[in-house]
Every structure is written in structure tokens, then in C-alpha cells.
Coordinates of C-alpha atoms in Angstrom, one line a residue:
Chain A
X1 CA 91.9 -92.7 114.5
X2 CA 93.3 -92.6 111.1
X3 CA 95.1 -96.0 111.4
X4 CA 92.4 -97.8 112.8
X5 CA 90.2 -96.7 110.1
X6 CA 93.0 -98.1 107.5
X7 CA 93.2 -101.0 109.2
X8 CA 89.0 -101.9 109.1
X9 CA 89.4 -100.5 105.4
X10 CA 92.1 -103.5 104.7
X11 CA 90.5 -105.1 106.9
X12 CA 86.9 -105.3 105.1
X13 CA 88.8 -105.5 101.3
X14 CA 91.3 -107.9 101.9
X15 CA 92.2 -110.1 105.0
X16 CA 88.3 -110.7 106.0
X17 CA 86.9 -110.2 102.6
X18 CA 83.2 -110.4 103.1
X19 CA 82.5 -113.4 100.9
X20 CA 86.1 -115.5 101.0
X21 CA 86.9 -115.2 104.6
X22 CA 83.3 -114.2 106.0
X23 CA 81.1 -116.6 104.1
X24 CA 78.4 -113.7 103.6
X25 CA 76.4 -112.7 100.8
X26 CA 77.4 -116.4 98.8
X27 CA 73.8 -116.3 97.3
X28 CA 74.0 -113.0 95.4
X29 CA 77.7 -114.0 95.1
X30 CA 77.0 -116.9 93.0
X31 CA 73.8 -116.0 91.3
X32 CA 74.8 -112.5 89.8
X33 CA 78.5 -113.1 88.9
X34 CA 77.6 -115.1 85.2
X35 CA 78.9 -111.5 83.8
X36 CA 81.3 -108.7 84.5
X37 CA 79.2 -106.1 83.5
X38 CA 75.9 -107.3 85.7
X39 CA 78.6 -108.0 88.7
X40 CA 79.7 -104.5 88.7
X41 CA 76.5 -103.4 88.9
X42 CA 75.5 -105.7 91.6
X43 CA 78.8 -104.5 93.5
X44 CA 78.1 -100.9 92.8
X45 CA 74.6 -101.5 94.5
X46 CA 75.8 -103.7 97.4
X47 CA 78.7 -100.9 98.3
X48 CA 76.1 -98.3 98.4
X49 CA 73.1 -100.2 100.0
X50 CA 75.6 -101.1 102.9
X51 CA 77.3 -97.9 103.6
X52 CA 73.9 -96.2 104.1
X53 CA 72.4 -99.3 106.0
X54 CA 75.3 -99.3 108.6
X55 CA 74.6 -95.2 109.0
X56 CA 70.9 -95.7 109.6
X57 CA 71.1 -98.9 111.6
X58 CA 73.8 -97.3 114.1
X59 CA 71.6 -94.2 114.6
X60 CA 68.8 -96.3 115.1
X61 CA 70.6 -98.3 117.7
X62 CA 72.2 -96.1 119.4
X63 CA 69.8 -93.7 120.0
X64 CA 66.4 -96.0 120.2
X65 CA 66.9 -99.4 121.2
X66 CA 69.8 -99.7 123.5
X67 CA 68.4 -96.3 125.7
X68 CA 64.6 -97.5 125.6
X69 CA 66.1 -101.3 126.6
X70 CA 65.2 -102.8 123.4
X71 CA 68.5 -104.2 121.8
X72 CA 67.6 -108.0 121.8
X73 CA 65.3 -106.2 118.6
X74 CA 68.0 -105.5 117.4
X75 CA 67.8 -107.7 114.1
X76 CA 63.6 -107.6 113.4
X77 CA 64.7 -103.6 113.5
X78 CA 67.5 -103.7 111.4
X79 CA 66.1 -106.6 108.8
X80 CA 62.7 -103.9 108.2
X81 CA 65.5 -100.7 108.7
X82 CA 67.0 -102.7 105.5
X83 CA 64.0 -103.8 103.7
X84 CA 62.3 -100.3 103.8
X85 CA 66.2 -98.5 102.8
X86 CA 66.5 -100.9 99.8
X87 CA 62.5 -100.2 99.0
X88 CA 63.6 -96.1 99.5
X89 CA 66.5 -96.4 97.6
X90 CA 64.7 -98.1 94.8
X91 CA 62.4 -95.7 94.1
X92 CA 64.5 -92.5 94.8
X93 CA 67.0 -93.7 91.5
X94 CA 63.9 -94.5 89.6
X95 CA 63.0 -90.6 89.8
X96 CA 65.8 -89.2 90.0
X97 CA 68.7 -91.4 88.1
X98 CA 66.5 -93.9 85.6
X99 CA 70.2 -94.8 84.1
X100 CA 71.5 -96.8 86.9
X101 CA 68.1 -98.3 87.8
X102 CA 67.7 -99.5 84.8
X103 CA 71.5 -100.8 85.1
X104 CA 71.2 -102.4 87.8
X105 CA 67.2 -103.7 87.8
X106 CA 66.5 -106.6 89.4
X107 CA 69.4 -106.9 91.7
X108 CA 68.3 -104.1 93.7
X109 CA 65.4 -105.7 95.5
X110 CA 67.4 -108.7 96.1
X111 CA 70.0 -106.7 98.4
X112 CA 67.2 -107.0 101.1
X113 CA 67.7 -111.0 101.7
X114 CA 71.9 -110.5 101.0
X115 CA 73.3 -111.8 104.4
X116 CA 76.4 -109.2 103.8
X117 CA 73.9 -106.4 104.5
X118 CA 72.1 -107.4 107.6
X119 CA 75.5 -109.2 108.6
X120 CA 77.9 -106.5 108.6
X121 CA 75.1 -103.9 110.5
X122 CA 75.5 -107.2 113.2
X123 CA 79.1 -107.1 113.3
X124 CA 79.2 -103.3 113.8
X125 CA 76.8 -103.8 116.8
X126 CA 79.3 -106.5 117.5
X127 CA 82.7 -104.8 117.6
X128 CA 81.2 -101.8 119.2
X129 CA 82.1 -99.5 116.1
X130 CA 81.1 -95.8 117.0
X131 CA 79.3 -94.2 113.9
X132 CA 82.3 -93.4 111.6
X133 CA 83.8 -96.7 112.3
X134 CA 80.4 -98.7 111.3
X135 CA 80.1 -96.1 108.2
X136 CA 83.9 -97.2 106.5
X137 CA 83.3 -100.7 107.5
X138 CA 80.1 -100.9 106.1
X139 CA 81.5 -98.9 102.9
X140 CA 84.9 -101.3 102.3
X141 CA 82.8 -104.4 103.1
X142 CA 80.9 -103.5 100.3
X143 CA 84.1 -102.9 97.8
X144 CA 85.0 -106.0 98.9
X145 CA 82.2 -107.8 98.0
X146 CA 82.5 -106.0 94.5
X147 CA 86.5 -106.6 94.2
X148 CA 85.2 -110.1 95.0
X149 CA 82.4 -110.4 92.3
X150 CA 84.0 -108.6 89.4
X151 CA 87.5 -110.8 90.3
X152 CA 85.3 -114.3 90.5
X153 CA 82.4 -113.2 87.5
X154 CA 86.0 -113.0 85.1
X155 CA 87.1 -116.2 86.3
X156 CA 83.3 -117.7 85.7
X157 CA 83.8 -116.1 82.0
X158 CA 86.6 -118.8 81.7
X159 CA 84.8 -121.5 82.7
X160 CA 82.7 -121.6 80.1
X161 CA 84.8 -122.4 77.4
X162 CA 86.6 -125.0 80.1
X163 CA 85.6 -128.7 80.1
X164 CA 84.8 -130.5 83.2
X165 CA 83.0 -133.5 84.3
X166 CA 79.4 -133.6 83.2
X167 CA 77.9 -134.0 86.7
X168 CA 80.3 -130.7 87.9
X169 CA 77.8 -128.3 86.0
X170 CA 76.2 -125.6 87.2
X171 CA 77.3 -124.0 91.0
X172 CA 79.7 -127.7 91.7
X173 CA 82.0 -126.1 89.3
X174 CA 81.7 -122.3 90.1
X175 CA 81.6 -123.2 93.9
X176 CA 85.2 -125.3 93.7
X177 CA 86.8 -122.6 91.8
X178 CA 85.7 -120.2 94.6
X179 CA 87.2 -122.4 96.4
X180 CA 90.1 -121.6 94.5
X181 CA 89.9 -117.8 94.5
X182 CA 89.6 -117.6 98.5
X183 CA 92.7 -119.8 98.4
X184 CA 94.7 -117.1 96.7
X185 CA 92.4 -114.6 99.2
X186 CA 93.8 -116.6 101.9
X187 CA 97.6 -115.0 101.7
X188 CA 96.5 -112.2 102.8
X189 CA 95.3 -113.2 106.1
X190 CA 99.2 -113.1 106.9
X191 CA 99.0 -109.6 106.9
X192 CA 99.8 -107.9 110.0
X193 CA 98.6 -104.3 109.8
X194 CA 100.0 -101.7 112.0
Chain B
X1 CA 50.5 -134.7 98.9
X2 CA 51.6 -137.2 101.2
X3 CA 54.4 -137.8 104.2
X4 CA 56.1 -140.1 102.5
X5 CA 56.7 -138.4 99.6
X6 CA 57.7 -135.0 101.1
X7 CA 60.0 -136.7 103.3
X8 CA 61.9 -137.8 100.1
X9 CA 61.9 -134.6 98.7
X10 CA 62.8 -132.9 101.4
X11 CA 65.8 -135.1 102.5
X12 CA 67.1 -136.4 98.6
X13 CA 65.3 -134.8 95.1
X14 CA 64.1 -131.5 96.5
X15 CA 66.8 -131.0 99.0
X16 CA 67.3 -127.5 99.9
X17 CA 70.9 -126.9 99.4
X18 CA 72.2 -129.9 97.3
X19 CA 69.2 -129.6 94.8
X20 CA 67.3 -125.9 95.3
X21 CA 70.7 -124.9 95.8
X22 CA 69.6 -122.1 98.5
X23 CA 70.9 -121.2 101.9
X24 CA 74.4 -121.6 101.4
X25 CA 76.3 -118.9 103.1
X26 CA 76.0 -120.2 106.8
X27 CA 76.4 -124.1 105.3
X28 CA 80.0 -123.5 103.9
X29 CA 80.8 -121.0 107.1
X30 CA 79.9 -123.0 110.0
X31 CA 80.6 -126.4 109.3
X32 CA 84.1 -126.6 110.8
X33 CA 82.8 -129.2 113.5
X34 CA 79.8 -131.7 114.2
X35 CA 78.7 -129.4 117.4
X36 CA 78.3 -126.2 115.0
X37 CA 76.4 -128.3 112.4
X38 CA 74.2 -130.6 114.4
X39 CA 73.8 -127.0 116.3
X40 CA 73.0 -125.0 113.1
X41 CA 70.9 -127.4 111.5
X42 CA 67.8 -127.8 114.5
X43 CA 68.0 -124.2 114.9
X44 CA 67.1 -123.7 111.6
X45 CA 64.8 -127.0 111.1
X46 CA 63.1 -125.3 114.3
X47 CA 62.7 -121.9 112.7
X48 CA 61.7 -123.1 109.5
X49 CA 59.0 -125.6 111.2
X50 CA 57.2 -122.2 113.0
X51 CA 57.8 -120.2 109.8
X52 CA 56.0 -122.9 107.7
X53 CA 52.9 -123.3 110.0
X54 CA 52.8 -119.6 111.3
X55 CA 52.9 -118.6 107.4
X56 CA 50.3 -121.0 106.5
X57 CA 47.8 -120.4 109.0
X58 CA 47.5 -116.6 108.0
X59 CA 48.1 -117.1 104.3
X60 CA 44.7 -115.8 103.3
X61 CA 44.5 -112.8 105.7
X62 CA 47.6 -111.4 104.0
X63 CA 47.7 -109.1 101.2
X64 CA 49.5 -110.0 98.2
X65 CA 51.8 -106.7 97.9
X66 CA 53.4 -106.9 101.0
X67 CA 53.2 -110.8 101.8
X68 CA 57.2 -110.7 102.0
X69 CA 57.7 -107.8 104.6
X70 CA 55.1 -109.8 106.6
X71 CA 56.9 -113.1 105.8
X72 CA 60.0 -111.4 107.2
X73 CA 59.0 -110.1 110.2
X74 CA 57.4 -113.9 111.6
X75 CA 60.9 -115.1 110.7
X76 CA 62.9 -112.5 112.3
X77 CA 60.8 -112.6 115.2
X78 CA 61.3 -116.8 115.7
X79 CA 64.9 -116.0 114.9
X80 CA 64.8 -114.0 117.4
X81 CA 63.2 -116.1 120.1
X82 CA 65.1 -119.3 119.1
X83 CA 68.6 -116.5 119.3
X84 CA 67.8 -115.6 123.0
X85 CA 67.1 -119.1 123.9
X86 CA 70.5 -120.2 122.8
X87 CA 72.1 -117.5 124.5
X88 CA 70.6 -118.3 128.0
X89 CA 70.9 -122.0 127.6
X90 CA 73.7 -123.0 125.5
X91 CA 75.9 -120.6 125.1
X92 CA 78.8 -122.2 123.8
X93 CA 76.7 -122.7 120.2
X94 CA 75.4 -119.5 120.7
X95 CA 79.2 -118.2 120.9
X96 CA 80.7 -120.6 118.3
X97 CA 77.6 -119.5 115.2
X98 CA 78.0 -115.9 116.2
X99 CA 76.5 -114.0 114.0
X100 CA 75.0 -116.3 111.4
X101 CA 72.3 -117.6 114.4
X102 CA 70.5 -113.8 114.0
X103 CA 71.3 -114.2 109.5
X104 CA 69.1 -116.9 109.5
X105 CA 66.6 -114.3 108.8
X106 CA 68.2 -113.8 105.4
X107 CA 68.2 -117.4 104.9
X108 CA 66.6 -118.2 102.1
X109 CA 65.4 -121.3 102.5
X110 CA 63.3 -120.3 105.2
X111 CA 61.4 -117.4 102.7
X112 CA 61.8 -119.6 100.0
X113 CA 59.7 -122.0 101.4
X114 CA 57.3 -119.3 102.6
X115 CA 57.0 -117.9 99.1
X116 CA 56.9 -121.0 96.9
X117 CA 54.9 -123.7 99.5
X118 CA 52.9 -122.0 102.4
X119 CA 51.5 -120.1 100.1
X120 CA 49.6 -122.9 98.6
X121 CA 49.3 -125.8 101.3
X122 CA 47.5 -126.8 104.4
X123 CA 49.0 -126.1 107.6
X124 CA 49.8 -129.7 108.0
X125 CA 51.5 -130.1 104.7
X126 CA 53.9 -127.0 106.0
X127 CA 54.4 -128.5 109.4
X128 CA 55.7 -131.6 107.5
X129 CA 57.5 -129.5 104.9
X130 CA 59.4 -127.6 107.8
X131 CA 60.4 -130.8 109.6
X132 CA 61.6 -132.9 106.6
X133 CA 63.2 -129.7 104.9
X134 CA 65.1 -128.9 108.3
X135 CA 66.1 -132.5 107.9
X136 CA 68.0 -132.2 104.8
X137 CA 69.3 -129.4 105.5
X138 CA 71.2 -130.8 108.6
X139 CA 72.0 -134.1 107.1
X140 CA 73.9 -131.9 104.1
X141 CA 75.8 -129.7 107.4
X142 CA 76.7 -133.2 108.9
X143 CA 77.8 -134.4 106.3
X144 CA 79.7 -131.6 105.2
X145 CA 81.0 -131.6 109.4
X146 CA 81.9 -135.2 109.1
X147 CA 83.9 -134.5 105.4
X148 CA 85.9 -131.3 106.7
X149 CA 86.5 -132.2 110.4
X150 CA 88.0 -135.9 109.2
X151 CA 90.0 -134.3 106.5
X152 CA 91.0 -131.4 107.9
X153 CA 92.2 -132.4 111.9
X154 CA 91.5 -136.2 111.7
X155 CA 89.0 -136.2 114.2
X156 CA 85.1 -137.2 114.2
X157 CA 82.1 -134.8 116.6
X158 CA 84.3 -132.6 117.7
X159 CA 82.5 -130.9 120.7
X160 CA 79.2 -133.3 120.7
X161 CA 81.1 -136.2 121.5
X162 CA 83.9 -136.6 125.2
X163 CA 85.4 -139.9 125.0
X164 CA 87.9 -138.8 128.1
X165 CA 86.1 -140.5 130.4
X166 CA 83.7 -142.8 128.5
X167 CA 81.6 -142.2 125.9
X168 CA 79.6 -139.6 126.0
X169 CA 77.6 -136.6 124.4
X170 CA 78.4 -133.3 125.6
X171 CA 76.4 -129.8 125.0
X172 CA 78.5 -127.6 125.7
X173 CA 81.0 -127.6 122.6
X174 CA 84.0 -128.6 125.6
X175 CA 83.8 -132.5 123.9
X176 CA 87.2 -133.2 121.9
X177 CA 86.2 -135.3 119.6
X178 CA 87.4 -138.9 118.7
X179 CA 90.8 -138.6 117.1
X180 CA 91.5 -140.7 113.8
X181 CA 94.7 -139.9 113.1
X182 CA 96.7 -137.4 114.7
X183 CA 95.6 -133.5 114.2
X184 CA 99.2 -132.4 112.8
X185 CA 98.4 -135.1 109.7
X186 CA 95.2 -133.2 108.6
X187 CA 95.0 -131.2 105.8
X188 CA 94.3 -127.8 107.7
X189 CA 93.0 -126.1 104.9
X190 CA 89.7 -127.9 104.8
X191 CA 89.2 -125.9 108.1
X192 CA 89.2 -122.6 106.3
X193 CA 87.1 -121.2 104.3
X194 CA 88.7 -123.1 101.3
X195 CA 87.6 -126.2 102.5
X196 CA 83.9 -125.1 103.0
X197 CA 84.0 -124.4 98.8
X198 CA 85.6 -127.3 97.9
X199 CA 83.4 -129.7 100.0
X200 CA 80.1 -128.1 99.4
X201 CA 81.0 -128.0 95.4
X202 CA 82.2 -131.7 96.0
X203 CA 79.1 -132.8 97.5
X204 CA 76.7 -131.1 95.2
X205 CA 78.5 -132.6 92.0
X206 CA 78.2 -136.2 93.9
X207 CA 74.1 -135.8 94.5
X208 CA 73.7 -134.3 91.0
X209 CA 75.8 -137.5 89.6
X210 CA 73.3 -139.7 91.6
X211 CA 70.2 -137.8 90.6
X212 CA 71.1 -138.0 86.6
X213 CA 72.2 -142.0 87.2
X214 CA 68.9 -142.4 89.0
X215 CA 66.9 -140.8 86.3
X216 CA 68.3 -142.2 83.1
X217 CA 67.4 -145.8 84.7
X218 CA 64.1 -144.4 84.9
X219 CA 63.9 -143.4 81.7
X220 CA 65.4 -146.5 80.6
X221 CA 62.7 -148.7 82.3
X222 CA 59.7 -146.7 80.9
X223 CA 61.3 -147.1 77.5
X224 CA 61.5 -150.9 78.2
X225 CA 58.2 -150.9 79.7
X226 CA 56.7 -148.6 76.6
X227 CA 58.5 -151.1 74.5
X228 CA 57.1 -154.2 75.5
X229 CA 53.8 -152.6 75.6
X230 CA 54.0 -151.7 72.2
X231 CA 55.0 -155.6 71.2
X232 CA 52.3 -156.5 73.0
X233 CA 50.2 -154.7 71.0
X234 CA 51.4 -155.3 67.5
X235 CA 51.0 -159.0 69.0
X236 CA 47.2 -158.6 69.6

């Protein structure tokens, strides 16, 4: 039990990194990483947004759709289960923690349309994770999406000052020095864990 | 606004991806081959085609404050539909998208062309919208097919097109492909998720090089055409 939950943990960080290997969640990816400081926040949100999703969304699943025959639902539930939990969650840390709200504004109602969150509650569905399983994976899939964002948002910081071709500007450049960083992510898929 | 002129928007100045710069996750992930692409792209020109007129036709029923849960619920439930029918009838694409055929619910193009055009337009406008905006967005996944297969195993359609015995197009993903040059040539790189970055960044710094070229001859005519106005006035 414990090793396979290290090995989903490396798993989620490293070798299948959400946005490098997995190709989810680009659009936040790209759009929020102009700063370390807003990335982290946007991270911060994303880990805890998809922990608690992948909670909900198993419960949900397991004990309403599959026994009343309804799993083709299974993404119109989980996209409102993930709408309404980002809409909760927005309003609970306006109450109750203004500090971080205010930290992290915006980027909280645009976890709802990040393809990491409704994509890793598929791929729990998927892999037939049982409830602690989906919980870590949704949990490190969200660290590495923030290890991914803090790591490329310092890059991006660089680029700035760089010069490039004129007709590189604006996501050309950022998206070919993605490139770049998922190369580096890439030695890690030569991992063999346990 | 007429046909002509969305169809130039949708497939060149406005294109989704290249210009609008939206929708990009499942573009970099799934173009390893034409089958996944071609595949990708009608499913979502499909989707985005009922979105756009379903969207339209009940845009002044909805409320305001909770237009987008409604816009995401149409979607999810064509996602939905268009998910199933891939899974009963061809489910090799159904098995080689995996799970970015149900994320097309997240897609933003799809709500982004909810939110900032069906809002405003005629159902007919939207239906045209859907079609020609689906259309760029599967010539840019072609394209990007074409780029990364060549590069990266030296081959052209792998599993649309069997040349074994004859030419000819196959649907269930089993075609190999016309072989360039030989596979162990290729840069296999490209066919990791490496090569989606690179291409897409590669091909967006191409169309933004054509748009800026394309507009400073405009502006260069209409200064010559200002110009000679203004000679012809001092003239009179």
C-alpha cells in the first residue's frame, strides 16, 4: 500500500508531470506563470482545488452513478461537482481567510475550465484508484503542476531581458522554451520505481 | 457579417489556436499522428458546431449570472454524446485520445466562442462560426500531425492512410502510414511531448510573422493610397 502510494506520488510530480508529460492544464500553465509570486499562488490553489475534487468526485462515483447505472454521466457530473467545489471554495476563503483570497483573486474561478482538474478526476475513474489512491494522486498532481509553474514562471522571468526574433513574441517564445523545460522533465521518465 | 469573411477569420486572422491562442492542451498532446488529429479536430468542429447553435438559440432565455454553468452543461452533454458515439463506432480513436475526448468540455474554445460570439449573433452566424472555427482548428492539428509525424518517424497519415495493398483510407487507426524515410532516421523526440512545444511555438511564430508582413503592406498601401489622394488634392 505504502509503495504504491510512493510510486503515484513520483509518479504525479515527476515522470508524468501533469503539464510536461500529460499535456493538461497548458492554458493556466501559460497564462498565470508571467510571475513567481502569482504562480505560486495559482499552484497553491490548483493543489488544493484537485485534492478535494478527486475526494468528492470518487464519492460521488462510487456511491451514485456506477450503483444507479449512470457512469457514462460521469463527466457532466464531475464538470458541475467541479464548478460548484471551486464556486464553494471561493466563497468559504472569502469569509473565513480574506488573506489568501485576496492572494490568489482571479485565478480561483479559472480552476473550473483547467483541464488538470476535470482530467485527473478522469484518470482516477480511469486507473480504478480506490479513494485514498484518487486523494494522493489528485494531491501530487497538483504539486506537480505548481513545481511546474513556479520552475517555468523563473525561467519566463529570464526571458524578458533575452532577445529573440521579433515574430517569436508572446506564447511562440514561452511555448518553445517549455519545450525546453519538459526536455530536461523528460529524464525522468527513465525512472523505474520499485 | 458574412460567410466569406468568417470563413477567413476562422481559418487564418481569428484562428483559434494560432491567433486567439486558446485550446491548446489537447493540440500539443494528441498530435503524434494524422488519425489522432484528423480524429480530434471533427470531434471538436462537431461539438463546437451544436454548442454554437444550441447556445444561440436560447441566448435570450438565459439569465446573465449563471449563463456559464448553463454554457457548460450543453457542452458537457454534446461531449458527452459525440464520447459514446466514438466508443461504439470507432473505437480505435476513441482509445488512442483517451481522455482528452471527455476534456473537450474544458476546452476553451468551445466556451470561448459561447461567451464572446453566441452571445451576440444569429443562429446562422453561430452555425457558420462553429463550422469554419472547427476548421481552423483542425487544419492547425494537421498541420502540426504532418510537421511531427514527418520529423519525428519519417512517415506521412499514419493510421488514416494503408498503402499495403493499395491505396487506401483506413478508420480504424491499423493504417501504417506512407514511409519517407526509414523510422530509425526520425528525430524521436518530436513524438514526445517536447516536440508538441516546439512545433506548436514554431508554428505560431510562423502565422504571427505572416500576419505582421501582411499588415504592414497594408498599411503601406493606404499610406500610398492616402498619399496620392492628398497630391491629388493639393493638385485641384
Amino acid at each position: 500500500m505504502l509503495t504504491n502510494i510512493l510510486a503515484i506520488s513520483l509518479g504525479a510530480i515527476l515522470t508524468n508531470n501533469f503539464i510536461f508529460s500529460q499535456f493538461l492544464g497548458i492554458c493556466p500553465f501559460l497564462g498565470c506563470s508571467s510571475k513567481v509570486d502569482t504562480a505560486t499562488g495559482m499552484g497553491l490553489a490548483v493543489v488544493f482545488v484537485m485534492g478535494l475534487a478527486s475526494a468528492i468526485c470518487w464519492v460521488i462515483d462510487t456511491y451514485i452513478l456506477i450503483p444507479l447505472g449512470l457512469a457514462f454521466l460521469e463527466t457532466l457530473a464531475f464538470i458541475l461537482v467541479i464548478a460548484s467545489l471551486v464556486q464553494f471554495v471561493e466563497m468559504f476563503l472569502k469569509k473565513s481567510v480574506p488573506s489568501l483570497y485576496s492572494a490568489l483573486g482571479i485565478y480561483l474561478p479559472l480552476i473550473t475550465t483547467n483541464c488538470a482538474v476535470l482530467g485527473v478526476v478522469l484518470l482516477n475513474v480511469q486507473n480504478h484508484y480506490n479513494f485514498i489512491e484518487s486523494v494522493v494522486y489528485g494531491i501530487t498532481g497538483g504539486l506537480g503542476f505548481m513545481l511546474a509553474i513556479v520552475l517555468f514562471a523563473s525561467v519566463r522571468e529570464r526571458i524578458e531581458f533575452a532577445e529573440y526574433p521579433e515574430c517569436f513574441e508572446g506564447f511562440s517564445i514561452c511555448l518553445i522554451s517549455a519545450g525546453l523545460v519538459a526536455l530536461a522533465f523528460m529524464g525522468f521518465s527513465g525512472m523505474k520505481i520499485f | 457579417m458574412n460567410i466569406k469573411k468568417q470563413f477567413g477569420e476562422g481559418l487564418v486572422t481569428n484562428n483559434p489556436v494560432l491567433v486567439q491562442q486558446i485550446g491548446m492542451c489537447a493540440t500539443m498532446a494528441i498530435t503524434t499522428t494524422l488519425f489522432n488529429g484528423v480524429g480530434m479536430g471533427l470531434s471538436v468542429l462537431i461539438i463546437l458546431t451544436c454548442c454554437n447553435v444550441v447556445v444561440s438559440a436560447i441566448r435570450k432565455i438565459i439569465p446573465g449570472e449563471i449563463r456559464l454553468a448553463i454554457f457548460v452543461v450543453v457542452i458537457a452533454g454534446f461531449v458527452t454524446i459525440v464520447d459514446l458515439l466514438l466508443q461504439a463506432y470507432i473505437p480505435a480513436l476513441s482509445s488512442a485520445l483517451g481522455v482528452f475526448i471527455p476534456l473537450i468540455v474544458v476546452n476553451c474554445i468551445i466556451i470561448g466562442r459561447a461567451e464572446a460570439f453566441c452571445q451576440k449573433n444569429k443562429v446562422s452566424a453561430c452555425f457558420f462560426d462553429g463550422i469554419f472555427q472547427g476548421l481552423g482548428y483542425t487544419c492547425v492539428l494537421i498541420l502540426m500531425c504532418v510537421f511531427r509525424e514527418f520529423v519525428g518517424s519519417g512517415k506521412f497519415g499514419g493510421g488514416l492512410i494503408d498503402i499495403t495493398n493499395g491505396l487506401r483510407f483506413t478508420l480504424d487507426g491499423t493504417g501504417s502510414g506512407i514511409q519517407i524515410f526509414p523510422s530509425e532516421y526520425g528525430a524521436a523526440v518530436m513524438n514526445r511531448p517536447f516536440g508538441g512545444f516546439i512545433t506548436l511555438g514554431l508554428l505560431m511564430a510562423v502565422m504571427q510573422y505572416a500576419l505582421k508582413k501582411n499588415a504592414k503592406k497594408k498599411a503601406l498601401a493606404e499610406r500610398a493610397a492616402a498619399e496620392a489622394a492628398a497630391d491629388k488634392e493639393e493638385d485641384e
